[in-house]
mmCIF file of C-alpha atoms in Angstrom:
data_model
loop_
_atom_site.group_PDB
_atom_site.id
_atom_site.type_symbol
_atom_site.label_atom_id
_atom_site.label_comp_id
_atom_site.label_asym_id
_atom_site.label_seq_id
_atom_site.Cartn_x
_atom_site.Cartn_y
_atom_site.Cartn_z
ATOM 1 C CA MET A 1 73.890 108.291 88.276
ATOM 2 C CA LEU A 2 77.708 107.293 88.069
ATOM 3 C CA HIS A 3 77.521 106.396 91.247
ATOM 4 C CA PHE A 4 74.431 104.421 91.305
ATOM 5 C CA ILE A 5 75.965 102.413 88.622
ATOM 6 C CA VAL A 6 79.454 102.023 90.796
ATOM 7 C CA SER A 7 77.385 100.692 93.820
ATOM 8 C CA PHE A 8 75.182 98.680 91.740
ATOM 9 C CA LEU A 9 77.613 96.646 89.214
ATOM 10 C CA THR A 10 79.854 96.182 92.443
ATOM 11 C CA ASN A 11 77.374 94.355 94.696
ATOM 12 C CA PRO A 12 77.253 90.743 92.835
ATOM 13 C CA ALA A 13 74.291 89.715 95.572
ATOM 14 C CA ILE A 14 72.160 92.501 94.017
ATOM 15 C CA ILE A 15 73.111 91.000 90.512
ATOM 16 C CA LEU A 16 72.898 87.435 91.185
ATOM 17 C CA GLY A 17 69.080 88.241 92.565
ATOM 18 C CA ILE A 18 68.492 90.360 89.628
ATOM 19 C CA VAL A 19 70.237 87.233 86.890
ATOM 20 C CA ALA A 20 67.851 84.819 89.146
ATOM 21 C CA ALA A 21 64.887 86.884 88.873
ATOM 22 C CA ILE A 22 65.308 87.260 84.907
ATOM 23 C CA GLY A 23 65.797 83.825 84.406
ATOM 24 C CA LEU A 24 62.768 83.309 86.862
ATOM 25 C CA ILE A 25 61.148 85.514 84.363
ATOM 26 C CA ALA A 26 61.612 83.411 80.958
ATOM 27 C CA LEU A 27 61.305 80.291 82.856
ATOM 28 C CA LYS A 28 57.858 81.688 83.765
ATOM 29 C CA LYS A 29 57.696 80.978 86.568
ATOM 30 C CA SER A 30 54.551 81.657 89.258
ATOM 31 C CA ILE A 31 54.682 85.084 91.471
ATOM 32 C CA SER A 32 55.767 82.853 94.138
ATOM 33 C CA ASP A 33 58.811 80.685 92.314
ATOM 34 C CA ILE A 34 59.844 84.028 91.238
ATOM 35 C CA ILE A 35 60.579 85.790 94.590
ATOM 36 C CA LYS A 36 61.333 82.567 96.545
ATOM 37 C CA GLY A 37 64.314 82.086 94.138
ATOM 38 C CA THR A 38 64.937 85.476 93.995
ATOM 39 C CA LEU A 39 65.640 86.123 97.703
ATOM 40 C CA LYS A 40 67.474 82.850 98.528
ATOM 41 C CA THR A 41 69.770 83.729 96.013
ATOM 42 C CA VAL A 42 70.508 86.792 97.935
ATOM 43 C CA PHE A 43 70.014 85.413 101.044
ATOM 44 C CA GLY A 44 72.849 82.436 100.030
ATOM 45 C CA PHE A 45 75.310 85.128 98.944
ATOM 46 C CA LEU A 46 75.053 87.836 101.793
ATOM 47 C CA ILE A 47 75.915 84.328 104.067
ATOM 48 C CA LEU A 48 78.654 83.277 101.450
ATOM 49 C CA GLN A 49 79.609 87.084 102.263
ATOM 50 C CA ALA A 50 79.656 86.888 105.641
ATOM 51 C CA GLY A 51 81.442 83.943 105.601
ATOM 52 C CA SER A 52 84.282 85.855 103.720
ATOM 53 C CA ASN A 53 84.391 88.621 105.577
ATOM 54 C CA LEU A 54 84.775 86.434 108.997
ATOM 55 C CA ILE A 55 87.753 85.299 107.436
ATOM 56 C CA ILE A 56 88.879 88.037 106.531
ATOM 57 C CA THR A 57 88.599 89.936 109.356
ATOM 58 C CA THR A 58 90.659 86.895 110.761
ATOM 59 C CA LEU A 59 93.138 86.957 108.425
ATOM 60 C CA THR A 60 94.280 90.938 108.686
ATOM 61 C CA PRO A 61 96.108 90.228 112.804
ATOM 62 C CA PHE A 62 97.546 87.758 111.327
ATOM 63 C CA SER A 63 99.393 89.482 108.269
ATOM 64 C CA GLN A 64 100.542 92.809 111.184
ATOM 65 C CA MET A 65 101.289 89.858 113.566
ATOM 66 C CA PHE A 66 102.858 88.110 110.893
ATOM 67 C CA THR A 67 105.197 91.227 109.414
ATOM 68 C CA ASP A 68 105.421 92.551 113.283
ATOM 69 C CA ALA A 69 107.121 88.595 114.049
ATOM 70 C CA PHE A 70 109.855 88.397 111.297
ATOM 71 C CA GLY A 71 110.450 92.048 110.323
ATOM 72 C CA LEU A 72 109.887 91.696 107.028
ATOM 73 C CA THR A 73 108.679 94.741 105.083
ATOM 74 C CA GLY A 74 107.565 95.761 101.133
ATOM 75 C CA VAL A 75 104.317 94.987 99.595
ATOM 76 C CA VAL A 76 101.402 93.086 100.380
ATOM 77 C CA ALA A 77 98.549 91.787 96.932
ATOM 78 C CA GLU A 78 95.822 92.883 97.415
ATOM 79 C CA ASP A 79 93.779 94.109 94.730
ATOM 80 C CA ASN A 80 89.863 95.582 95.879
ATOM 81 C CA SER A 81 91.956 98.074 98.768
ATOM 82 C CA LEU A 82 94.464 99.357 95.944
ATOM 83 C CA VAL A 83 91.906 100.356 93.632
ATOM 84 C CA ALA A 84 89.894 101.994 96.462
ATOM 85 C CA ALA A 85 92.523 104.070 96.983
ATOM 86 C CA VAL A 86 92.758 105.722 93.963
ATOM 87 C CA GLN A 87 89.010 106.167 93.183
ATOM 88 C CA THR A 88 89.265 110.221 93.990
ATOM 89 C CA ILE A 89 91.718 110.790 91.081
ATOM 90 C CA LEU A 90 91.041 107.395 88.973
ATOM 91 C CA GLY A 91 87.202 107.390 90.269
ATOM 92 C CA THR A 92 85.113 107.972 86.772
ATOM 93 C CA GLU A 93 87.338 106.047 84.150
ATOM 94 C CA THR A 94 87.322 103.077 86.627
ATOM 95 C CA ALA A 95 83.553 103.375 87.196
ATOM 96 C CA LEU A 96 82.825 103.090 82.849
ATOM 97 C CA ILE A 97 85.580 100.478 82.433
ATOM 98 C CA LEU A 98 82.869 98.584 85.117
ATOM 99 C CA ALA A 99 79.745 99.421 82.937
ATOM 100 C CA PHE A 100 80.882 99.585 79.347
ATOM 101 C CA SER A 101 82.709 95.772 79.973
ATOM 102 C CA PHE A 102 80.078 94.244 81.794
ATOM 103 C CA LEU A 103 78.460 95.057 78.055
ATOM 104 C CA ILE A 104 80.684 93.842 76.150
ATOM 105 C CA ASN A 105 80.843 90.241 78.078
ATOM 106 C CA LEU A 106 76.697 90.745 76.892
ATOM 107 C CA LEU A 107 76.912 90.611 74.043
ATOM 108 C CA LEU A 108 80.066 88.444 73.529
ATOM 109 C CA ALA A 109 78.193 85.739 75.296
ATOM 110 C CA ARG A 110 75.417 86.234 73.174
ATOM 111 C CA PHE A 111 77.113 86.128 70.031
ATOM 112 C CA THR A 112 80.030 84.439 70.279
ATOM 113 C CA PRO A 113 80.481 80.452 71.376
ATOM 114 C CA TRP A 114 82.015 81.857 74.837
ATOM 115 C CA LYS A 115 78.848 81.764 76.431
ATOM 116 C CA TYR A 116 79.934 82.580 79.469
ATOM 117 C CA ILE A 117 78.797 86.211 81.971
ATOM 118 C CA PHE A 118 81.194 87.189 84.460
ATOM 119 C CA LEU A 119 79.138 87.805 87.990
ATOM 120 C CA THR A 120 81.932 88.579 90.592
ATOM 121 C CA GLY A 121 81.095 92.092 90.642
ATOM 122 C CA HIS A 122 84.598 92.830 93.665
ATOM 123 C CA MET A 123 86.475 91.535 91.028
ATOM 124 C CA MET A 124 85.366 93.311 87.828
ATOM 125 C CA PHE A 125 85.901 96.628 90.561
ATOM 126 C CA SER A 126 89.491 95.667 91.092
ATOM 127 C CA PHE A 127 89.750 94.616 87.257
ATOM 128 C CA ALA A 128 87.993 98.038 86.263
ATOM 129 C CA GLY A 129 90.698 100.167 88.275
ATOM 130 C CA THR A 130 94.124 97.894 87.464
ATOM 131 C CA MET A 131 92.633 98.497 83.322
ATOM 132 C CA ALA A 132 92.213 102.678 84.973
ATOM 133 C CA ILE A 133 95.727 102.649 86.426
ATOM 134 C CA LEU A 134 97.589 101.052 83.572
ATOM 135 C CA PHE A 135 96.406 103.167 80.662
ATOM 136 C CA ASP A 136 96.140 106.228 82.715
ATOM 137 C CA GLN A 137 100.225 105.270 83.431
ATOM 138 C CA MET A 138 100.938 104.812 79.777
ATOM 139 C CA GLY A 139 99.611 107.900 79.165
ATOM 140 C CA PHE A 140 96.486 107.076 77.386
ATOM 141 C CA SER A 141 93.562 110.244 77.547
ATOM 142 C CA SER A 142 90.634 109.747 80.206
ATOM 143 C CA VAL A 143 88.327 108.260 76.905
ATOM 144 C CA TRP A 144 90.916 105.995 75.416
ATOM 145 C CA THR A 145 91.375 104.921 78.978
ATOM 146 C CA VAL A 146 87.669 103.703 79.201
ATOM 147 C CA ILE A 147 87.396 102.643 75.570
ATOM 148 C CA LEU A 148 91.230 100.493 75.510
ATOM 149 C CA GLY A 149 90.208 99.535 79.518
ATOM 150 C CA SER A 150 86.347 97.919 78.406
ATOM 151 C CA VAL A 151 87.134 95.750 75.780
ATOM 152 C CA VAL A 152 90.380 94.506 77.301
ATOM 153 C CA GLN A 153 88.151 93.925 80.325
ATOM 154 C CA GLY A 154 85.027 92.217 78.074
ATOM 155 C CA ILE A 155 87.110 90.364 76.261
ATOM 156 C CA SER A 156 89.184 88.875 79.613
ATOM 157 C CA MET A 157 85.185 88.332 81.568
ATOM 158 C CA VAL A 158 85.057 85.910 78.879
ATOM 159 C CA ALA A 159 88.760 84.063 77.589
ATOM 160 C CA PHE A 160 89.749 83.800 81.274
ATOM 161 C CA PRO A 161 86.570 81.562 81.641
ATOM 162 C CA ALA A 162 86.535 79.875 78.844
ATOM 163 C CA PHE A 163 89.964 78.866 79.453
ATOM 164 C CA ALA A 164 89.220 77.504 82.658
ATOM 165 C CA GLN A 165 86.095 75.905 82.112
ATOM 166 C CA PRO A 166 87.512 72.123 80.606
ATOM 167 C CA PHE A 167 89.676 72.429 84.578
ATOM 168 C CA VAL A 168 86.207 73.069 86.059
ATOM 169 C CA ARG A 169 83.488 70.434 84.099
ATOM 170 C CA LYS A 170 85.955 67.875 86.213
ATOM 171 C CA VAL A 171 86.241 69.266 89.235
ATOM 172 C CA ILE A 172 81.522 69.547 89.813
ATOM 173 C CA GLY A 173 81.546 66.907 86.930
ATOM 174 C CA ASN A 174 78.844 69.185 85.046
ATOM 175 C CA ASP A 175 78.819 72.898 82.420
ATOM 176 C CA GLN A 176 76.522 74.307 84.425
ATOM 177 C CA VAL A 177 78.817 77.196 86.363
ATOM 178 C CA ALA A 178 82.380 78.901 85.734
ATOM 179 C CA PHE A 179 84.665 80.526 87.168
ATOM 180 C CA GLY A 180 84.801 83.961 87.547
ATOM 181 C CA PHE A 181 87.291 85.349 89.278
ATOM 182 C CA TRP A 182 91.061 86.572 87.815
ATOM 183 C CA GLY A 183 93.107 83.544 89.811
ATOM 184 C CA SER A 184 91.077 81.004 87.535
ATOM 185 C CA SER A 185 94.072 80.280 85.077
ATOM 186 C CA TRP A 186 96.862 80.063 88.126
ATOM 187 C CA ILE A 187 94.622 77.926 89.599
ATOM 188 C CA ALA A 188 93.591 75.762 86.992
ATOM 189 C CA LEU A 189 97.307 75.216 85.756
ATOM 190 C CA CYS A 190 98.418 74.945 89.769
ATOM 191 C CA GLY A 191 95.948 72.377 89.861
ATOM 192 C CA TRP A 192 96.617 70.723 86.793
ATOM 193 C CA ILE A 193 100.035 70.267 87.324
ATOM 194 C CA GLY A 194 100.126 69.231 91.276
ATOM 195 C CA GLY A 195 96.965 66.450 88.772
ATOM 196 C CA LYS A 196 100.253 64.985 87.250
ATOM 197 C CA LEU A 197 102.280 65.315 90.301
ATOM 198 C CA GLY A 198 99.662 62.612 92.415
ATOM 199 C CA ASN A 199 98.096 60.015 92.546
ATOM 200 C CA LYS A 200 94.640 60.892 92.665
ATOM 201 C CA GLU A 201 92.987 57.815 93.847
ATOM 202 C CA LYS A 202 93.897 58.805 96.878
ATOM 203 C CA SER A 203 91.608 62.041 97.188
ATOM 204 C CA SER A 204 92.277 64.057 100.317
ATOM 205 C CA GLU A 205 88.661 63.607 101.641
ATOM 206 C CA ASP A 206 89.437 59.733 102.034
ATOM 207 C CA ILE A 207 92.579 60.311 104.190
ATOM 208 C CA LYS A 208 92.869 57.170 106.842
ATOM 209 C CA VAL A 209 94.071 58.258 111.018
ATOM 210 C CA PRO A 210 93.439 55.943 113.625
ATOM 211 C CA LYS A 211 90.186 56.230 115.656
ATOM 212 C CA SER A 212 92.005 57.690 118.865
ATOM 213 C CA ILE A 213 92.089 60.796 116.466
ATOM 214 C CA ASP A 214 89.566 60.005 113.691
ATOM 215 C CA PHE A 215 88.489 63.545 114.603
ATOM 216 C CA LEU A 216 90.636 64.610 112.449
ATOM 217 C CA LYS A 217 88.367 63.363 109.664
ATOM 218 C CA ASP A 218 86.532 66.115 109.956
ATOM 219 C CA MET A 219 87.873 69.154 107.961
ATOM 220 C CA SER A 220 86.130 72.076 110.952
ATOM 221 C CA ILE A 221 87.795 69.936 113.610
ATOM 222 C CA LEU A 222 91.576 69.564 111.429
ATOM 223 C CA MET A 223 91.373 73.346 109.860
ATOM 224 C CA GLY A 224 90.717 74.381 113.327
ATOM 225 C CA ILE A 225 93.505 72.895 115.808
ATOM 226 C CA ILE A 226 96.061 73.624 111.798
ATOM 227 C CA MET A 227 94.581 77.656 112.199
ATOM 228 C CA VAL A 228 94.991 77.063 116.323
ATOM 229 C CA ILE A 229 99.051 76.197 116.141
ATOM 230 C CA ILE A 230 99.458 78.698 113.429
ATOM 231 C CA PHE A 231 97.971 81.942 115.485
ATOM 232 C CA VAL A 232 99.453 81.059 118.410
ATOM 233 C CA VAL A 233 103.520 79.538 117.586
ATOM 234 C CA THR A 234 103.185 83.649 114.849
ATOM 235 C CA SER A 235 101.828 85.896 118.044
ATOM 236 C CA PHE A 236 104.902 84.256 120.190
ATOM 237 C CA PHE A 237 107.166 85.994 117.987
ATOM 238 C CA VAL A 238 105.103 89.208 117.628
ATOM 239 C CA ASP A 239 106.515 92.151 120.042
ATOM 240 C CA PRO A 240 104.405 92.009 123.414
ATOM 241 C CA HIS A 241 104.016 96.616 122.833
ATOM 242 C CA GLN A 242 102.440 95.348 119.708
ATOM 243 C CA MET A 243 100.699 92.427 120.440
ATOM 244 C CA THR A 244 99.131 94.732 123.010
ATOM 245 C CA LYS A 245 97.840 96.964 119.980
ATOM 246 C CA ILE A 246 96.967 94.223 117.391
ATOM 247 C CA SER A 247 94.633 91.926 120.350
ATOM 248 C CA GLY A 248 93.061 95.020 121.738
ATOM 249 C CA GLY A 249 94.569 94.581 124.944
ATOM 250 C CA ASP A 250 93.418 90.738 125.228
ATOM 251 C CA ASN A 251 95.751 88.008 126.136
ATOM 252 C CA TYR A 252 97.585 87.359 123.228
ATOM 253 C CA VAL A 253 96.991 83.634 123.467
ATOM 254 C CA LEU A 254 93.590 83.720 123.518
ATOM 255 C CA PHE A 255 93.208 86.146 120.887
ATOM 256 C CA SER A 256 94.627 83.999 118.438
ATOM 257 C CA ILE A 257 92.907 80.688 119.791
ATOM 258 C CA ILE A 258 89.840 83.259 118.936
ATOM 259 C CA GLN A 259 90.812 84.338 116.181
ATOM 260 C CA GLY A 260 91.666 80.543 114.386
ATOM 261 C CA LEU A 261 88.925 79.480 115.484
ATOM 262 C CA THR A 262 86.929 82.310 113.817
ATOM 263 C CA PHE A 263 88.585 81.971 111.108
ATOM 264 C CA VAL A 264 87.512 77.833 110.633
ATOM 265 C CA ALA A 265 83.507 79.644 111.599
ATOM 266 C CA GLY A 266 83.709 81.352 108.977
ATOM 267 C CA ILE A 267 84.746 78.773 106.619
ATOM 268 C CA LEU A 268 82.001 77.063 107.640
ATOM 269 C CA VAL A 269 79.511 79.827 106.637
ATOM 270 C CA LEU A 270 80.908 80.686 103.798
ATOM 271 C CA LEU A 271 80.544 76.301 102.880
ATOM 272 C CA GLN A 272 76.366 77.139 103.848
ATOM 273 C CA GLY A 273 75.628 80.344 101.499
ATOM 274 C CA VAL A 274 77.605 78.336 98.824
ATOM 275 C CA ARG A 275 75.404 75.169 99.177
ATOM 276 C CA MET A 276 72.717 78.090 99.059
ATOM 277 C CA PHE A 277 72.102 80.273 96.398
ATOM 278 C CA LEU A 278 73.641 77.577 93.927
ATOM 279 C CA GLY A 279 71.034 75.590 94.171
ATOM 280 C CA GLU A 280 68.701 78.506 93.382
ATOM 281 C CA ILE A 281 71.486 80.110 90.990
ATOM 282 C CA VAL A 282 71.807 77.050 88.841
ATOM 283 C CA PRO A 283 68.391 76.286 87.735
ATOM 284 C CA ALA A 284 67.191 80.257 87.441
ATOM 285 C CA PHE A 285 70.068 80.405 85.645
ATOM 286 C CA LYS A 286 69.199 77.889 83.024
ATOM 287 C CA GLY A 287 66.032 80.310 81.699
ATOM 288 C CA ILE A 288 68.714 83.202 80.981
ATOM 289 C CA GLY A 289 70.592 80.599 78.771
ATOM 290 C CA GLU A 290 67.554 79.058 76.314
ATOM 291 C CA LYS A 291 65.919 82.513 76.034
ATOM 292 C CA ILE A 292 67.908 85.420 76.478
ATOM 293 C CA VAL A 293 71.816 84.107 75.857
ATOM 294 C CA PRO A 294 71.387 80.301 75.099
ATOM 295 C CA GLY A 295 73.547 77.960 76.357
ATOM 296 C CA ALA A 296 75.487 80.402 78.506
ATOM 297 C CA ARG A 297 76.734 80.343 82.035
ATOM 298 C CA PRO A 298 77.114 82.537 85.019
ATOM 299 C CA ALA A 299 80.921 82.896 85.629
ATOM 300 C CA LEU A 300 81.207 82.798 90.002
ATOM 301 C CA ASP A 301 83.375 83.092 92.687
ATOM 302 C CA VAL A 302 85.918 80.897 93.865
ATOM 303 C CA PRO A 303 84.482 79.680 96.813
ATOM 304 C CA ILE A 304 81.760 77.882 94.374
ATOM 305 C CA PHE A 305 84.532 75.015 94.274
ATOM 306 C CA TYR A 306 85.728 74.918 98.099
ATOM 307 C CA SER A 307 82.311 71.910 99.696
ATOM 308 C CA TYR A 308 83.586 69.848 96.291
ATOM 309 C CA ALA A 309 86.988 68.956 98.864
ATOM 310 C CA PRO A 310 86.702 70.672 101.845
ATOM 311 C CA VAL A 311 90.184 68.714 103.364
ATOM 312 C CA GLY A 312 91.485 69.816 99.746
ATOM 313 C CA VAL A 313 91.463 73.258 100.550
ATOM 314 C CA THR A 314 92.971 73.432 103.821
ATOM 315 C CA LEU A 315 96.098 71.211 101.850
ATOM 316 C CA GLY A 316 95.757 74.017 99.003
ATOM 317 C CA PHE A 317 96.443 77.144 101.676
ATOM 318 C CA LEU A 318 98.737 75.690 103.807
ATOM 319 C CA SER A 319 101.164 74.712 100.824
ATOM 320 C CA ALA A 320 100.032 77.863 100.105
ATOM 321 C CA MET A 321 101.569 79.544 102.683
ATOM 322 C CA VAL A 322 104.957 77.925 102.603
ATOM 323 C CA GLY A 323 105.383 78.461 98.681
ATOM 324 C CA GLY A 324 104.265 82.243 99.411
ATOM 325 C CA LEU A 325 107.096 82.275 102.859
ATOM 326 C CA ILE A 326 109.354 81.164 100.325
ATOM 327 C CA VAL A 327 109.397 84.166 97.839
ATOM 328 C CA THR A 328 109.129 86.603 101.183
ATOM 329 C CA PHE A 329 112.321 85.051 102.872
ATOM 330 C CA ILE A 330 114.695 85.479 98.696
ATOM 331 C CA SER A 331 112.739 88.502 98.730
ATOM 332 C CA SER A 332 116.458 90.567 98.726
ATOM 333 C CA ILE A 333 117.173 88.911 94.995
ATOM 334 C CA LEU A 334 113.602 90.067 93.922
ATOM 335 C CA PRO A 335 112.499 93.592 92.620
ATOM 336 C CA VAL A 336 110.174 94.630 95.724
ATOM 337 C CA SER A 337 109.666 91.905 98.544
ATOM 338 C CA VAL A 338 106.136 90.280 98.793
ATOM 339 C CA LEU A 339 105.036 90.028 102.080
ATOM 340 C CA PRO A 340 102.528 86.610 102.755
ATOM 341 C CA SER A 341 99.249 87.748 101.235
ATOM 342 C CA VAL A 342 97.607 85.670 103.888
ATOM 343 C CA ILE A 343 93.832 86.282 102.079
ATOM 344 C CA GLY A 344 95.150 85.541 98.737
ATOM 345 C CA LEU A 345 96.719 83.167 99.787
ATOM 346 C CA PHE A 346 94.033 81.262 101.350
ATOM 347 C CA PHE A 347 91.305 81.633 98.343
ATOM 348 C CA MET A 348 94.088 81.085 95.820
ATOM 349 C CA GLY A 349 95.872 78.515 97.859
ATOM 350 C CA GLY A 350 92.459 76.404 98.942
ATOM 351 C CA ALA A 351 91.194 76.364 95.091
ATOM 352 C CA ALA A 352 94.602 75.405 93.950
ATOM 353 C CA GLY A 353 93.934 72.392 96.573
ATOM 354 C CA VAL A 354 90.648 71.236 95.454
ATOM 355 C CA PHE A 355 91.581 71.193 92.068
ATOM 356 C CA GLY A 356 94.986 69.646 92.892
ATOM 357 C CA ASN A 357 92.473 66.765 94.088
ATOM 358 C CA ILE A 358 90.382 66.397 92.022
ATOM 359 C CA PHE A 359 93.281 65.363 89.423
ATOM 360 C CA GLY A 360 96.342 64.014 92.220
ATOM 361 C CA GLY A 361 94.297 63.176 95.084
ATOM 362 C CA ARG A 362 96.052 64.618 98.221
ATOM 363 C CA ARG A 363 99.644 65.186 97.089
ATOM 364 C CA GLY A 364 97.920 67.145 93.978
ATOM 365 C CA ALA A 365 96.370 68.998 96.045
ATOM 366 C CA ILE A 366 99.903 70.010 98.273
ATOM 367 C CA ILE A 367 101.940 70.438 95.146
ATOM 368 C CA ALA A 368 99.153 72.581 93.573
ATOM 369 C CA GLY A 369 98.862 75.107 96.875
ATOM 370 C CA PHE A 370 102.518 74.715 97.344
ATOM 371 C CA LEU A 371 103.025 75.892 93.363
ATOM 372 C CA LEU A 372 100.185 78.345 93.186
ATOM 373 C CA GLY A 373 101.797 80.589 96.323
ATOM 374 C CA LEU A 374 104.779 80.020 95.157
ATOM 375 C CA THR A 375 104.682 80.841 91.727
ATOM 376 C CA PHE A 376 101.807 84.128 92.159
ATOM 377 C CA SER A 377 104.205 85.835 94.926
ATOM 378 C CA LEU A 378 106.716 85.697 91.862
ATOM 379 C CA LEU A 379 104.672 86.778 90.106
ATOM 380 C CA VAL A 380 103.703 89.879 91.708
ATOM 381 C CA ALA A 381 107.928 89.972 92.307
ATOM 382 C CA LEU A 382 108.490 90.739 88.990
ATOM 383 C CA ALA A 383 106.080 91.838 87.821
ATOM 384 C CA TYR A 384 105.775 94.883 90.375
ATOM 385 C CA PRO A 385 108.099 97.568 87.936
ATOM 386 C CA LEU A 386 105.595 97.622 85.409
ATOM 387 C CA LEU A 387 102.931 99.617 87.161
ATOM 388 C CA ASP A 388 104.375 101.917 89.646
ATOM 389 C CA VAL A 389 100.845 103.232 92.030
ATOM 390 C CA SER A 390 103.375 105.360 94.636
ATOM 391 C CA GLY A 391 102.465 108.457 92.466
ATOM 392 C CA TYR A 392 97.867 107.659 93.439
ATOM 393 C CA GLY A 393 99.331 107.874 97.175
ATOM 394 C CA VAL A 394 99.546 104.075 97.548
ATOM 395 C CA LYS A 395 102.568 102.648 100.026
ATOM 396 C CA GLY A 396 102.791 98.566 100.747
ATOM 397 C CA LEU A 397 100.185 97.351 98.068
ATOM 398 C CA TRP A 398 100.645 95.692 94.502
ATOM 399 C CA PHE A 399 97.934 94.160 92.332
ATOM 400 C CA ALA A 400 96.887 90.467 93.445
ATOM 401 C CA SER A 401 94.923 89.021 90.445
ATOM 402 C CA PRO A 402 97.268 86.915 88.497
ATOM 403 C CA ASP A 403 95.020 87.319 85.703
ATOM 404 C CA ALA A 404 95.032 90.470 85.715
ATOM 405 C CA ILE A 405 98.687 90.677 85.790
ATOM 406 C CA ILE A 406 99.154 88.900 83.059
ATOM 407 C CA VAL A 407 96.789 91.094 80.954
ATOM 408 C CA VAL A 408 98.955 93.534 82.129
ATOM 409 C CA ILE A 409 101.894 92.642 80.677
ATOM 410 C CA ILE A 410 100.277 91.175 77.966
ATOM 411 C CA VAL A 411 99.529 94.916 77.698
ATOM 412 C CA ARG A 412 103.028 96.476 78.309
ATOM 413 C CA LEU A 413 104.177 94.405 76.025
ATOM 414 C CA ILE A 414 102.272 95.547 73.250
ATOM 415 C CA GLY A 415 102.713 98.882 73.942
ATOM 416 C CA VAL A 416 106.880 98.441 74.499
ATOM 417 C CA LEU A 417 106.137 97.067 70.249
ATOM 418 C CA PHE A 418 104.546 100.702 69.960
ATOM 419 C CA GLY A 419 106.583 102.778 71.491
ATOM 420 C CA ILE A 420 104.995 103.260 74.483
ATOM 421 C CA HIS A 421 105.877 103.652 77.697
ATOM 422 C CA LEU A 422 105.497 104.219 80.938
#
């Protein structure tokens, strides 16, 4: 039963499909419309996941290439891999926190002004694991770990979307969806700051280029060229023997070109999935809002924003990489060296680029992405001493979600006030 609950609540496609079905039933749609809406929601999210997985399959070897090219060692911020690694020790606590926090989320959405239902399954899982590690290290019993972790996560599942919603409203132009991602506060703030320093009259999507290079106005072409250059140049600095292992024996230049282009293909697939499942989940969710949790909004994953400024995604990601690299290269003065978390920098930096563009045009997108990469990496480095995961047999990984890290800092400070130490 426990395994079933974990599998069920960590599969966002199933969750969203059920949410769509419940909403359509509440709206008294026909059986045909319920089946179509439910399956299209699931199909759309599976397409989105396929795009995300395609992106990850290219960024993973790039991280290896970068590490070897520049001889840097340290930690990579990657929540899901870290939490998965501790499940043999804290699996029960993680599962129970996951289940009870979702119930608390529903109760808060029903009876408080915070009408947000957090639907990003893998984010719920990573946060639950973070809470299990946090309270376990603070010396709490399994029962209290589950109780405290569930309460903290349940509150966070409505608090962070509520904080981000005024910014989300500016980006998408309505209140139909919310931000269900444990970096929403950081992305929103970086976008707002970028907007203050930018010029929203000059959108990233209106970049003027000479007719001879008009093809660069196409987001996929521009991103493809940039990513190929990044991959190929990095490969030049990798030890040939290591590069052969990473590429599986393929020519390293050809491998780098294909990886860069595959990354862009993943983006295009992801955007198609976003358009498809949002087209179904938003109308269906009105049924839940009207009949079950009046006024509720679905809090969804970060890729839902990419279609609002695709070029801004590229600018945000690239500038976030620059910010993250600066922290990596000044790591000698920090508690730990934070290697570029390319996956986190893409997903959060790209979103920061979208938010920055809405508030401050292309300059805002660049500034927002840079600030996110810089401050996110600094946050990981400075908060690193607060939780030691090596006791769980995990090395080279640490937590990656800014919102979760903020919660860890707050809980640790409260613990210190009450004399509770690691």
